[in-house]
XYZ file of C-alpha atoms in Angstrom:
261
model
C 92.251 76.528 93.609
C 89.075 78.251 92.292
C 86.684 79.051 95.582
C 82.947 78.236 95.196
C 81.049 81.458 94.978
C 79.405 80.949 98.366
C 83.060 81.362 99.940
C 83.499 84.907 99.213
C 80.209 86.428 97.711
C 76.839 86.850 99.626
C 73.577 85.187 98.251
C 72.487 87.799 95.551
C 69.996 87.422 93.265
C 69.070 89.340 89.955
C 65.724 91.106 89.850
C 65.941 91.303 86.358
C 65.794 87.808 85.536
C 62.401 86.245 86.278
C 63.868 82.712 87.622
C 65.961 84.462 90.121
C 63.450 86.885 91.159
C 60.825 84.297 91.806
C 63.858 82.347 93.523
C 64.316 85.040 95.618
C 60.588 85.883 96.632
C 60.386 82.301 97.326
C 63.493 82.327 99.946
C 62.896 85.306 101.480
C 60.220 84.875 104.317
C 62.036 85.031 107.470
C 63.491 88.100 109.419
C 66.503 88.751 107.350
C 67.996 92.028 106.271
C 68.773 92.289 102.372
C 70.274 94.954 100.506
C 68.937 96.151 97.198
C 71.139 98.037 94.561
C 71.088 98.855 90.862
C 73.784 97.104 88.859
C 74.884 99.900 87.067
C 75.436 102.800 89.265
C 77.620 104.553 92.147
C 78.041 106.823 94.937
C 75.340 104.465 96.863
C 72.597 106.251 94.676
C 69.477 103.994 94.374
C 70.226 101.785 97.144
C 67.839 100.687 99.739
C 67.661 98.017 102.628
C 64.732 95.370 102.974
C 64.253 94.827 106.612
C 61.704 92.333 106.868
C 58.937 90.467 105.139
C 56.800 93.445 104.388
C 59.457 95.135 102.692
C 59.960 92.545 100.615
C 56.230 92.173 99.622
C 56.059 96.205 98.706
C 59.294 95.340 96.222
C 57.499 92.200 94.668
C 54.361 94.379 94.244
C 56.178 96.855 92.578
C 57.737 94.836 90.266
C 54.744 92.995 89.388
C 52.970 96.150 88.879
C 55.889 97.707 86.412
C 55.475 94.296 84.500
C 51.989 94.551 84.074
C 51.711 97.861 83.053
C 54.423 97.447 80.327
C 52.469 94.512 79.202
C 49.365 96.640 79.133
C 50.888 99.474 77.170
C 51.269 96.800 74.274
C 54.982 97.815 73.873
C 57.962 95.631 73.247
C 58.452 93.874 76.549
C 61.189 95.427 79.133
C 62.346 93.661 81.685
C 62.228 95.034 85.364
C 65.008 97.760 86.086
C 68.274 95.865 86.631
C 68.846 95.246 90.351
C 70.360 92.567 92.589
C 69.444 91.653 96.027
C 72.225 90.709 98.276
C 71.931 89.136 101.801
C 73.170 91.635 103.988
C 76.233 90.700 106.245
C 74.716 91.794 109.583
C 77.698 90.775 111.925
C 80.514 92.809 110.082
C 83.973 93.209 112.049
C 84.022 96.777 113.438
C 86.521 99.153 113.959
C 86.368 101.490 117.050
C 82.149 100.324 117.041
C 81.786 101.575 113.398
C 81.390 99.644 110.129
C 83.933 99.495 107.314
C 84.869 97.954 104.328
C 88.287 98.251 101.808
C 88.561 99.529 98.741
C 91.275 97.751 96.744
C 92.199 98.349 92.885
C 92.242 95.526 89.708
C 93.935 97.254 86.741
C 93.448 95.444 83.195
C 96.462 96.720 81.949
C 96.347 94.750 78.751
C 94.105 91.929 77.242
C 96.755 90.729 74.198
C 98.444 89.431 76.468
C 96.314 89.513 79.055
C 98.052 91.662 81.918
C 96.442 92.112 85.341
C 97.726 94.092 88.443
C 96.205 94.252 92.150
C 96.678 97.281 94.422
C 96.291 98.014 97.705
C 94.012 100.860 98.477
C 92.495 102.141 101.770
C 89.725 101.442 104.411
C 86.430 103.346 104.458
C 84.789 103.836 107.508
C 81.385 105.297 108.574
C 80.933 108.617 110.579
C 78.999 106.811 113.434
C 78.817 103.462 115.510
C 77.239 100.550 113.764
C 73.626 99.541 114.154
C 72.023 97.002 112.464
C 68.443 98.107 113.148
C 69.415 101.572 112.115
C 67.130 103.131 108.961
C 70.033 105.617 108.363
C 71.931 104.688 105.422
C 74.993 106.381 106.278
C 75.147 103.849 108.861
C 75.254 100.762 106.286
C 77.142 102.094 103.393
C 80.903 103.570 103.691
C 81.768 105.124 100.460
C 82.674 108.631 101.034
C 79.345 110.169 98.777
C 76.931 108.419 101.522
C 79.007 109.388 104.407
C 78.787 113.317 103.265
C 75.299 113.153 103.973
C 75.806 112.747 107.584
C 75.689 115.568 109.912
C 78.809 114.449 111.725
C 81.052 114.127 108.452
C 82.578 117.480 108.405
C 83.946 116.955 112.165
C 85.146 113.481 111.490
C 85.968 112.989 107.837
C 89.521 112.481 108.306
C 88.770 109.233 110.473
C 86.378 108.188 107.751
C 89.335 106.875 105.527
C 92.544 104.916 107.035
C 95.854 103.671 105.343
C 96.250 100.271 104.985
C 99.533 100.344 107.199
C 97.036 101.967 110.092
C 94.532 98.880 109.372
C 97.429 96.503 109.673
C 98.836 97.739 112.953
C 94.980 98.239 114.528
C 94.148 94.694 113.426
C 97.895 93.276 115.161
C 97.057 95.247 118.406
C 93.102 94.619 118.922
C 92.784 91.285 117.234
C 95.604 89.117 116.525
C 96.079 87.667 120.012
C 92.362 87.349 120.807
C 91.415 85.714 117.308
C 94.700 83.620 116.656
C 95.715 85.659 113.626
C 99.281 85.340 112.149
C 101.227 88.853 112.521
C 100.432 91.318 109.411
C 97.137 89.460 108.882
C 96.230 92.209 106.740
C 99.326 92.410 104.338
C 99.357 88.467 104.441
C 96.197 86.309 104.420
C 93.879 89.456 103.925
C 95.474 90.436 100.882
C 96.134 86.700 99.410
C 92.395 86.428 99.368
C 91.608 89.735 97.849
C 93.961 88.901 95.315
C 92.370 85.069 95.002
C 88.984 86.527 94.463
C 89.674 89.356 92.194
C 91.572 86.895 89.771
C 88.676 84.354 89.928
C 86.576 87.651 88.812
C 88.554 88.551 85.959
C 88.765 84.775 84.797
C 84.984 84.567 85.175
C 84.938 87.784 82.536
C 87.989 87.268 80.588
C 86.284 85.705 77.519
C 84.202 89.230 77.145
C 87.661 90.992 77.374
C 88.722 88.840 73.969
C 86.643 91.011 71.760
C 87.736 94.426 73.208
C 91.176 95.014 71.660
C 92.940 97.564 73.879
C 90.973 97.305 76.512
C 92.169 99.196 79.891
C 90.292 99.314 82.991
C 91.110 100.205 86.677
C 88.463 98.473 88.964
C 87.410 99.412 92.470
C 87.145 96.473 94.515
C 84.984 96.583 98.003
C 85.495 93.895 100.350
C 83.893 93.397 103.694
C 85.188 91.498 106.828
C 82.871 89.900 109.076
C 83.543 89.301 112.929
C 84.592 85.679 112.347
C 87.369 87.419 109.745
C 85.597 85.697 106.873
C 86.589 88.022 103.707
C 83.284 88.952 101.406
C 83.700 90.818 97.744
C 80.815 93.127 97.954
C 80.940 94.543 94.561
C 83.151 95.448 91.692
C 82.936 98.789 90.288
C 84.190 99.936 86.725
C 83.973 103.546 87.583
C 85.969 103.781 90.819
C 85.625 107.238 92.389
C 88.777 109.100 92.274
C 87.848 111.896 94.557
C 90.703 113.346 97.321
C 88.666 114.897 100.125
C 90.945 113.949 102.929
C 94.738 113.619 103.370
C 94.704 109.940 103.197
C 93.011 110.114 99.961
C 95.318 112.723 98.493
C 98.115 110.754 99.473
C 96.857 107.255 97.614
C 94.697 108.452 94.724
C 97.346 110.261 92.472
C 99.837 107.160 93.055
C 96.879 104.893 92.017
C 96.302 106.870 88.920
C 100.012 107.622 88.172
C 100.897 104.107 88.350
C 97.885 102.842 86.274
C 98.995 104.947 83.526
């Protein structure tokens, strides 16, 4: 069955669309953290948190000022920068006290006929323990480019990436009994949900690929698990990092590239 978007994707609004921008600013009045990020970027560039109504008001004023400036310049109207704001999941599942997400892969190998593959990836962890109130982005964003900015990275970098097998064993040991999870939840329930979400996203974009004969692309798909073991899709990246700056990545990334080709 197809999932409803709220079953797997946090509330999100496009700031370049007037109606969605207005809906977000009308909604965002309570003390709720939102994450704001550009739609076409990577490595955590341009991402910031909106942690209170004052920060939201500042963003609203900046967008309004930009819009007004462009209109006064009497140039062809340009929409505000393409950004989204997404409701921040404040109760993520933690591994040894640290925030994590899972990078998996979707390969669109062919569009005539459609051939789509799934590949397991790896777990990305932060260097330091999670604190929702922290202003340090390395506490909130798990990608390696961001973690390198943390002073602890050189000491603990090998601990910031786990194999899926390690993750599966950890969940079996620490959570399986307490949360009533089936054995090997990571490779059964979690993997099936990732595949289901990826397929649904592919089907949503399939009509665009009809016009791209020979289209071939490896996508990086980032999933977060909350403390209730609900699976959330955070984003899909058309330009996933293929760096190999720690041992686990040196084992995983070349295999992903080789199998893709």
